[in-house]
GROMACS .gro file of C-alpha atoms in nm:
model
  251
    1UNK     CA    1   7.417  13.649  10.209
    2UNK     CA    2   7.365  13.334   9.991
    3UNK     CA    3   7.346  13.042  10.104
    4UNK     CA    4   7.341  12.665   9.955
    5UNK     CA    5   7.169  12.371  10.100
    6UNK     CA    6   7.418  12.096  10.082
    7UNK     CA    7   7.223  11.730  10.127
    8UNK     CA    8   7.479  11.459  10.240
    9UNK     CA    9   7.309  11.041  10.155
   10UNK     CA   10   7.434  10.739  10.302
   11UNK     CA   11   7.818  10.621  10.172
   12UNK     CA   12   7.806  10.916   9.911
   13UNK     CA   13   8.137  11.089   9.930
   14UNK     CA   14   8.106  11.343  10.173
   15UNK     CA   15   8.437  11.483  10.177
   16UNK     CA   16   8.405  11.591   9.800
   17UNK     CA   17   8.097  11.788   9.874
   18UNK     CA   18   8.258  11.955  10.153
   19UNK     CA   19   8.573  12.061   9.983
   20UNK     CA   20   8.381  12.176   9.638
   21UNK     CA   21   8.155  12.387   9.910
   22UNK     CA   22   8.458  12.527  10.075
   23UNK     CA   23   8.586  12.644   9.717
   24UNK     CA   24   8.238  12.791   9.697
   25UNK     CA   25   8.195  12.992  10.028
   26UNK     CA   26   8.604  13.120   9.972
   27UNK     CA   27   8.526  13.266   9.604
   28UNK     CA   28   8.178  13.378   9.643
   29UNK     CA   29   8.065  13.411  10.007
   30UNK     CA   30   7.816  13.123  10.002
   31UNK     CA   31   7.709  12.988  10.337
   32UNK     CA   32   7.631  12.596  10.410
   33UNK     CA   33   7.290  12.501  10.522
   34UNK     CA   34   7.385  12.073  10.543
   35UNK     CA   35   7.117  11.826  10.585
   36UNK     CA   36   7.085  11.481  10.608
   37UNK     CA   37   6.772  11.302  10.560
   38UNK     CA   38   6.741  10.941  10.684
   39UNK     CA   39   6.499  10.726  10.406
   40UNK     CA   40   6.199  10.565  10.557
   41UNK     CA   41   6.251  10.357  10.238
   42UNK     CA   42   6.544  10.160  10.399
   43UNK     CA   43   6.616   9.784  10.195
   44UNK     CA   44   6.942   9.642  10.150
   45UNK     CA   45   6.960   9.458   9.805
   46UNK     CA   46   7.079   9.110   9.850
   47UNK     CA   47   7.094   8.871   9.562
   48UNK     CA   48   6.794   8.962   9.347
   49UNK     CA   49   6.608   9.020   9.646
   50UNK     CA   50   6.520   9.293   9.923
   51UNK     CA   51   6.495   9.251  10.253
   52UNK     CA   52   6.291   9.555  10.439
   53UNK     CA   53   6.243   9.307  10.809
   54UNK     CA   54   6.297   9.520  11.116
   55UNK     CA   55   6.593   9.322  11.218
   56UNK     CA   56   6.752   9.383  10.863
   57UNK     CA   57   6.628   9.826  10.921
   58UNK     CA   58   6.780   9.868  11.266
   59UNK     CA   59   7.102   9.730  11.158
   60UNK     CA   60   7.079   9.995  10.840
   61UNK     CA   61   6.982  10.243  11.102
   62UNK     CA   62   7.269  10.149  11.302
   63UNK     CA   63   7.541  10.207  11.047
   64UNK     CA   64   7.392  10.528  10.948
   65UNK     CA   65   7.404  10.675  11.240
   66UNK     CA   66   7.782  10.561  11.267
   67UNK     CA   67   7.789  10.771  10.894
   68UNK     CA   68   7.624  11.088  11.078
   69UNK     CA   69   7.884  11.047  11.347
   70UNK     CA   70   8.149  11.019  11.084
   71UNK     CA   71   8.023  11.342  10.938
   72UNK     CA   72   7.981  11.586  11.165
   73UNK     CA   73   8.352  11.485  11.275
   74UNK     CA   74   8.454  11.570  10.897
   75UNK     CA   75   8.251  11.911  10.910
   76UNK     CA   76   8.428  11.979  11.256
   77UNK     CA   77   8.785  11.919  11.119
   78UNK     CA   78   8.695  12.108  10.785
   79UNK     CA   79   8.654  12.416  11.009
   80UNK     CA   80   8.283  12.424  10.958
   81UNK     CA   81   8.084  12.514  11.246
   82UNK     CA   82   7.715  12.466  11.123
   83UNK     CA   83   7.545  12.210  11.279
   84UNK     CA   84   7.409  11.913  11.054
   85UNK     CA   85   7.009  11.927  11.009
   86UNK     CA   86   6.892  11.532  11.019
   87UNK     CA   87   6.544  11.455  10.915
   88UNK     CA   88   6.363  11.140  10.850
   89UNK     CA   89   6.102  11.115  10.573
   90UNK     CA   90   6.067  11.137  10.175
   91UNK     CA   91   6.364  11.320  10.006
   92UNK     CA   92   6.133  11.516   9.821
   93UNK     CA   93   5.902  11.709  10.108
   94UNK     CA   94   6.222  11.770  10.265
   95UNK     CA   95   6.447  11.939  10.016
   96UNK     CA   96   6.136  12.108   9.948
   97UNK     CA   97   6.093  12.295  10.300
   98UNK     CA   98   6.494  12.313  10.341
   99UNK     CA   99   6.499  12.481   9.983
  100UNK     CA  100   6.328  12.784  10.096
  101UNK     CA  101   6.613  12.850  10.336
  102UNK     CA  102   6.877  12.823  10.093
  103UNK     CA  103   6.985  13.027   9.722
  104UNK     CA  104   7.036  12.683   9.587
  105UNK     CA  105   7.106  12.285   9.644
  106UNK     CA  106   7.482  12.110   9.639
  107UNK     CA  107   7.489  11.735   9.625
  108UNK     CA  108   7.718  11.447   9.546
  109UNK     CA  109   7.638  11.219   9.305
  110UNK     CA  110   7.768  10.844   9.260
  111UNK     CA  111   7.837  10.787   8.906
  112UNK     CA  112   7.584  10.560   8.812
  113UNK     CA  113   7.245  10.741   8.895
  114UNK     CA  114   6.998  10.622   9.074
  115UNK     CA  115   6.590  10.687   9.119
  116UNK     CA  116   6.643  10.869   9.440
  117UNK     CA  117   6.892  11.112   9.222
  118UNK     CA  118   6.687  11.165   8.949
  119UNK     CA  119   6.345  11.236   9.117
  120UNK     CA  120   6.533  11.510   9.339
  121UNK     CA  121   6.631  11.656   9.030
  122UNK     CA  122   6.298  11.678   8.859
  123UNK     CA  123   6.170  11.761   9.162
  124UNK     CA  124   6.365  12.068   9.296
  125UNK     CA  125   6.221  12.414   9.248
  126UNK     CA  126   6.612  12.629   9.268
  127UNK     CA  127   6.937  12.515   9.068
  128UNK     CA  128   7.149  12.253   9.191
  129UNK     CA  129   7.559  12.188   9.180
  130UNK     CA  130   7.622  11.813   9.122
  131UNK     CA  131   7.932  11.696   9.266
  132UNK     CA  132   8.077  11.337   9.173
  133UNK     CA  133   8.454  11.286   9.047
  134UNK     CA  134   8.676  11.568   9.146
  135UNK     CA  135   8.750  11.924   9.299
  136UNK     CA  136   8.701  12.204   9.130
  137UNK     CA  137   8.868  12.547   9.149
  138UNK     CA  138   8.518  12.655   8.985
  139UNK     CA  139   8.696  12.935   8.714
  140UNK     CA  140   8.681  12.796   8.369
  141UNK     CA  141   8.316  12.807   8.270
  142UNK     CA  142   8.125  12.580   8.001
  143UNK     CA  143   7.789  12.579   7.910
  144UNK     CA  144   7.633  12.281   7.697
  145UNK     CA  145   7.427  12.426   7.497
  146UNK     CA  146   7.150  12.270   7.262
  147UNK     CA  147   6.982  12.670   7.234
  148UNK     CA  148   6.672  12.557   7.411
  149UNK     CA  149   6.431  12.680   7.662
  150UNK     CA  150   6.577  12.516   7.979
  151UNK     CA  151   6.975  12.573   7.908
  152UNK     CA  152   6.903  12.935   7.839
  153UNK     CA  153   6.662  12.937   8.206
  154UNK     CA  154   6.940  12.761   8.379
  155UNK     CA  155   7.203  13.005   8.219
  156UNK     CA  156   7.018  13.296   8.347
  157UNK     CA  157   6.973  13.169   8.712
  158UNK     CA  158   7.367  13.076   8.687
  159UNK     CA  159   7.500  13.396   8.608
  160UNK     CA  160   7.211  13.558   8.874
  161UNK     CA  161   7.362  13.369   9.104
  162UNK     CA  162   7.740  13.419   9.014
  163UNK     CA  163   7.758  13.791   8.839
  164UNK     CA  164   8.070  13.721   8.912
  165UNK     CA  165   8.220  13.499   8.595
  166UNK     CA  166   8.211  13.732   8.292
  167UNK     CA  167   8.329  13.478   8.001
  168UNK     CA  168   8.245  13.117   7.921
  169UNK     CA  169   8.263  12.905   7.637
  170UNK     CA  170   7.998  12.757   7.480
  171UNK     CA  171   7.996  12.408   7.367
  172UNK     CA  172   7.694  12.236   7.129
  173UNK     CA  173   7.685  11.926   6.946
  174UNK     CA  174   7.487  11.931   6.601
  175UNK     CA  175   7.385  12.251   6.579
  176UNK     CA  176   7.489  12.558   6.394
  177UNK     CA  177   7.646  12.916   6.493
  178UNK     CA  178   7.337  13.088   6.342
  179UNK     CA  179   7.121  12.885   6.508
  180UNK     CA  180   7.265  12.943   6.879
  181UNK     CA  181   7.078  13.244   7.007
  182UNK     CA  182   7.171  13.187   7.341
  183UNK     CA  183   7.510  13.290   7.208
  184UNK     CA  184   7.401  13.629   7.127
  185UNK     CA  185   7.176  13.681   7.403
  186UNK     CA  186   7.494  13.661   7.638
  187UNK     CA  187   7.678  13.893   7.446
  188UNK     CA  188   7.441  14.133   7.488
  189UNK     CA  189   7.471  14.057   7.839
  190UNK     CA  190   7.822  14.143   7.801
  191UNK     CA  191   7.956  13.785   7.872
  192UNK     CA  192   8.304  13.722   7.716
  193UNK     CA  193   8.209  13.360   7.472
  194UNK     CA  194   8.374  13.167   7.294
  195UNK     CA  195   8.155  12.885   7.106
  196UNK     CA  196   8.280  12.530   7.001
  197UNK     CA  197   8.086  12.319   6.749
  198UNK     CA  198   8.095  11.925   6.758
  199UNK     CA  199   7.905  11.747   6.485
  200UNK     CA  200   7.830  11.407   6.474
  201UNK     CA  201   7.948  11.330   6.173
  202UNK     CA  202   8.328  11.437   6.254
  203UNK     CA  203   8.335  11.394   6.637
  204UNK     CA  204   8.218  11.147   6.879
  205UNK     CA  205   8.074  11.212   7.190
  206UNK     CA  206   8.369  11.098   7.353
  207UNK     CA  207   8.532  11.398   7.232
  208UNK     CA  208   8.281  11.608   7.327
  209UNK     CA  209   8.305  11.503   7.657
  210UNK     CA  210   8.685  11.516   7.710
  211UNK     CA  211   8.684  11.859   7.572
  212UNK     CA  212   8.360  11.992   7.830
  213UNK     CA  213   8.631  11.821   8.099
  214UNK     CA  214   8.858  12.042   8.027
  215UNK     CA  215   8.647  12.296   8.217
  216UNK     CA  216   8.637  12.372   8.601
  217UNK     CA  217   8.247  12.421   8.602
  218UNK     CA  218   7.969  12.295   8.361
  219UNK     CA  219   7.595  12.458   8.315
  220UNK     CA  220   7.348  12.212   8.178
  221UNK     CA  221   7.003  12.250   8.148
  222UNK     CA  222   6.757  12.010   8.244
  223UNK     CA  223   6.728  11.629   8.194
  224UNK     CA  224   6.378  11.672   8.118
  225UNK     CA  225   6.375  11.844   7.772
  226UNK     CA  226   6.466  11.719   7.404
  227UNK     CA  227   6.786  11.784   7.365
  228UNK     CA  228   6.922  11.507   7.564
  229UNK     CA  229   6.648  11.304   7.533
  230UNK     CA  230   6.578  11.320   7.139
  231UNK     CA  231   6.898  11.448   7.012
  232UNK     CA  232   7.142  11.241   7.112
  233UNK     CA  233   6.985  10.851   7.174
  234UNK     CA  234   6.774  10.968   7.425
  235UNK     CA  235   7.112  10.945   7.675
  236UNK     CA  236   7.353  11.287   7.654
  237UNK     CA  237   7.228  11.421   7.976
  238UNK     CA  238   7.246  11.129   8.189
  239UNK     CA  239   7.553  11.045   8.025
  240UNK     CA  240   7.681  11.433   8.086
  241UNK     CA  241   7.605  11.349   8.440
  242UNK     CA  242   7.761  11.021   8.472
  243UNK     CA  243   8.086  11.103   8.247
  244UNK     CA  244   8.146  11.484   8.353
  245UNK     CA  245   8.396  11.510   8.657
  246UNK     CA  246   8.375  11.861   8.747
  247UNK     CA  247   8.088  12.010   8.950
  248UNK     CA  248   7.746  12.071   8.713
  249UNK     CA  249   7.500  12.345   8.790
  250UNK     CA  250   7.143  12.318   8.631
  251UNK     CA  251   6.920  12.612   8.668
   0.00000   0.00000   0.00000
């Protein structure tokens, strides 16, 4: 049985990361671990300032638990009958221990990221699903590709996980057929690909990104690595995050 970890935050859309799980555990089998995890970081930005008083915490504390309340009633109406881990501590430690219980990690994601988001993702040791903009019926398969070390790990872990999808279409930007050995390395795997070029010099990235759209589910590697920190301004994959509406695995 696999099984994915889904971590609910505060005001994130909760209802998305249900539904994209449900598509999840009807195609593929995958069980829901959820867990919330209350921040002992609580401040409330006002102005330029933040306010971290205990008057100004319990009242956070108070609405959040009115959010938990809110969600296990949307988990009970969707039909699922796990109950809802909470914890309170550092995101980090927790996803860490929960991790080890679970295949992999499902979260929604607002669309501007924030610090929160992006040390969970450096931080997590098994591939996540972002979630942020729509539902997804998870069948037509892209994978950005830039033929380095962590798209081809998180390519591997994706089709591990889901030996299920035998084609996908490749999709680079500024880099040649001959030079895409992840290309043949799936064929030999006997993956079905198609591969689509964009260059700089004839597309933009907004056309790269409307065309990856055009997909139900996008593998990515890593923010961590060159390609989309040195190849494209230092910003394709936070802006393939924050411009991609269809769920994104990264191995």
């Amino acid at each position: 049985m696999k099984k994915i970890l889904v971590l609910f935050k505060y005001y994130n859309n909760a209802e998305l990361a249900i539904r994209n799980y449900k598509v999840l555990n009807e195609k593929f089998g995958f069980k829901i671990l959820p867990l919330y995890i209350k921040d002992l970081r609580t401040t409330i930005p006002i102005g330029s300032t933040f306010l971290t008083s205990g008057v100004v915490v319990d009242t956070v504390r108070e609405f959040e638990d009115e959010y938990i309340e809110k969600l296990k009633k949307i988990l009970k109406d969707e039909g699922i009958e796990e109950e809802i881990n909470i914890e309170m501590g550092t995101n980090k430690e927790i996803i860490e221990k929960y991790l080890k219980k679970a295949d992999l990690l499902l979260m929604e994601e607002t669309e501007y990221l924030d610090d929160d988001f992006l040390e969970i993702l450096k931080a997590i040791y098994k591939p996540i699903i972002i979630v942020n903009k729509q539902n997804s019926t998870f069948q037509k398969i892209a994978i950005v590709s830039d033929d380095g070390i962590k798209i081809n790990k998180s390519t591997s872990n994706f089709f591990n996980l889901f030996p299920e999808y035998k084609e996908a279409t490749i999709l680079s930007w500024d880099y040649n057929e001959e030079e895409n050995n992840l290309y043949e390395f799936l064929k030999e795997k006997g993956i079905d690909l198609k591969i689509e070029l964009f260059n700089s010099k004839f597309n933009t990235k907004n056309d790269f990104f409307e065309r990856i759209n055009e997909f139900d589910f996008i593998v990515m590697g890593n923010l961590s690595k060159s390609f989309f920190f040195e190849k494209i301004t230092k910003r394709m994959g936070v802006d393939l995050i924050e411009k991609l509406e269809k769920p994104i695995f990264i191995g």
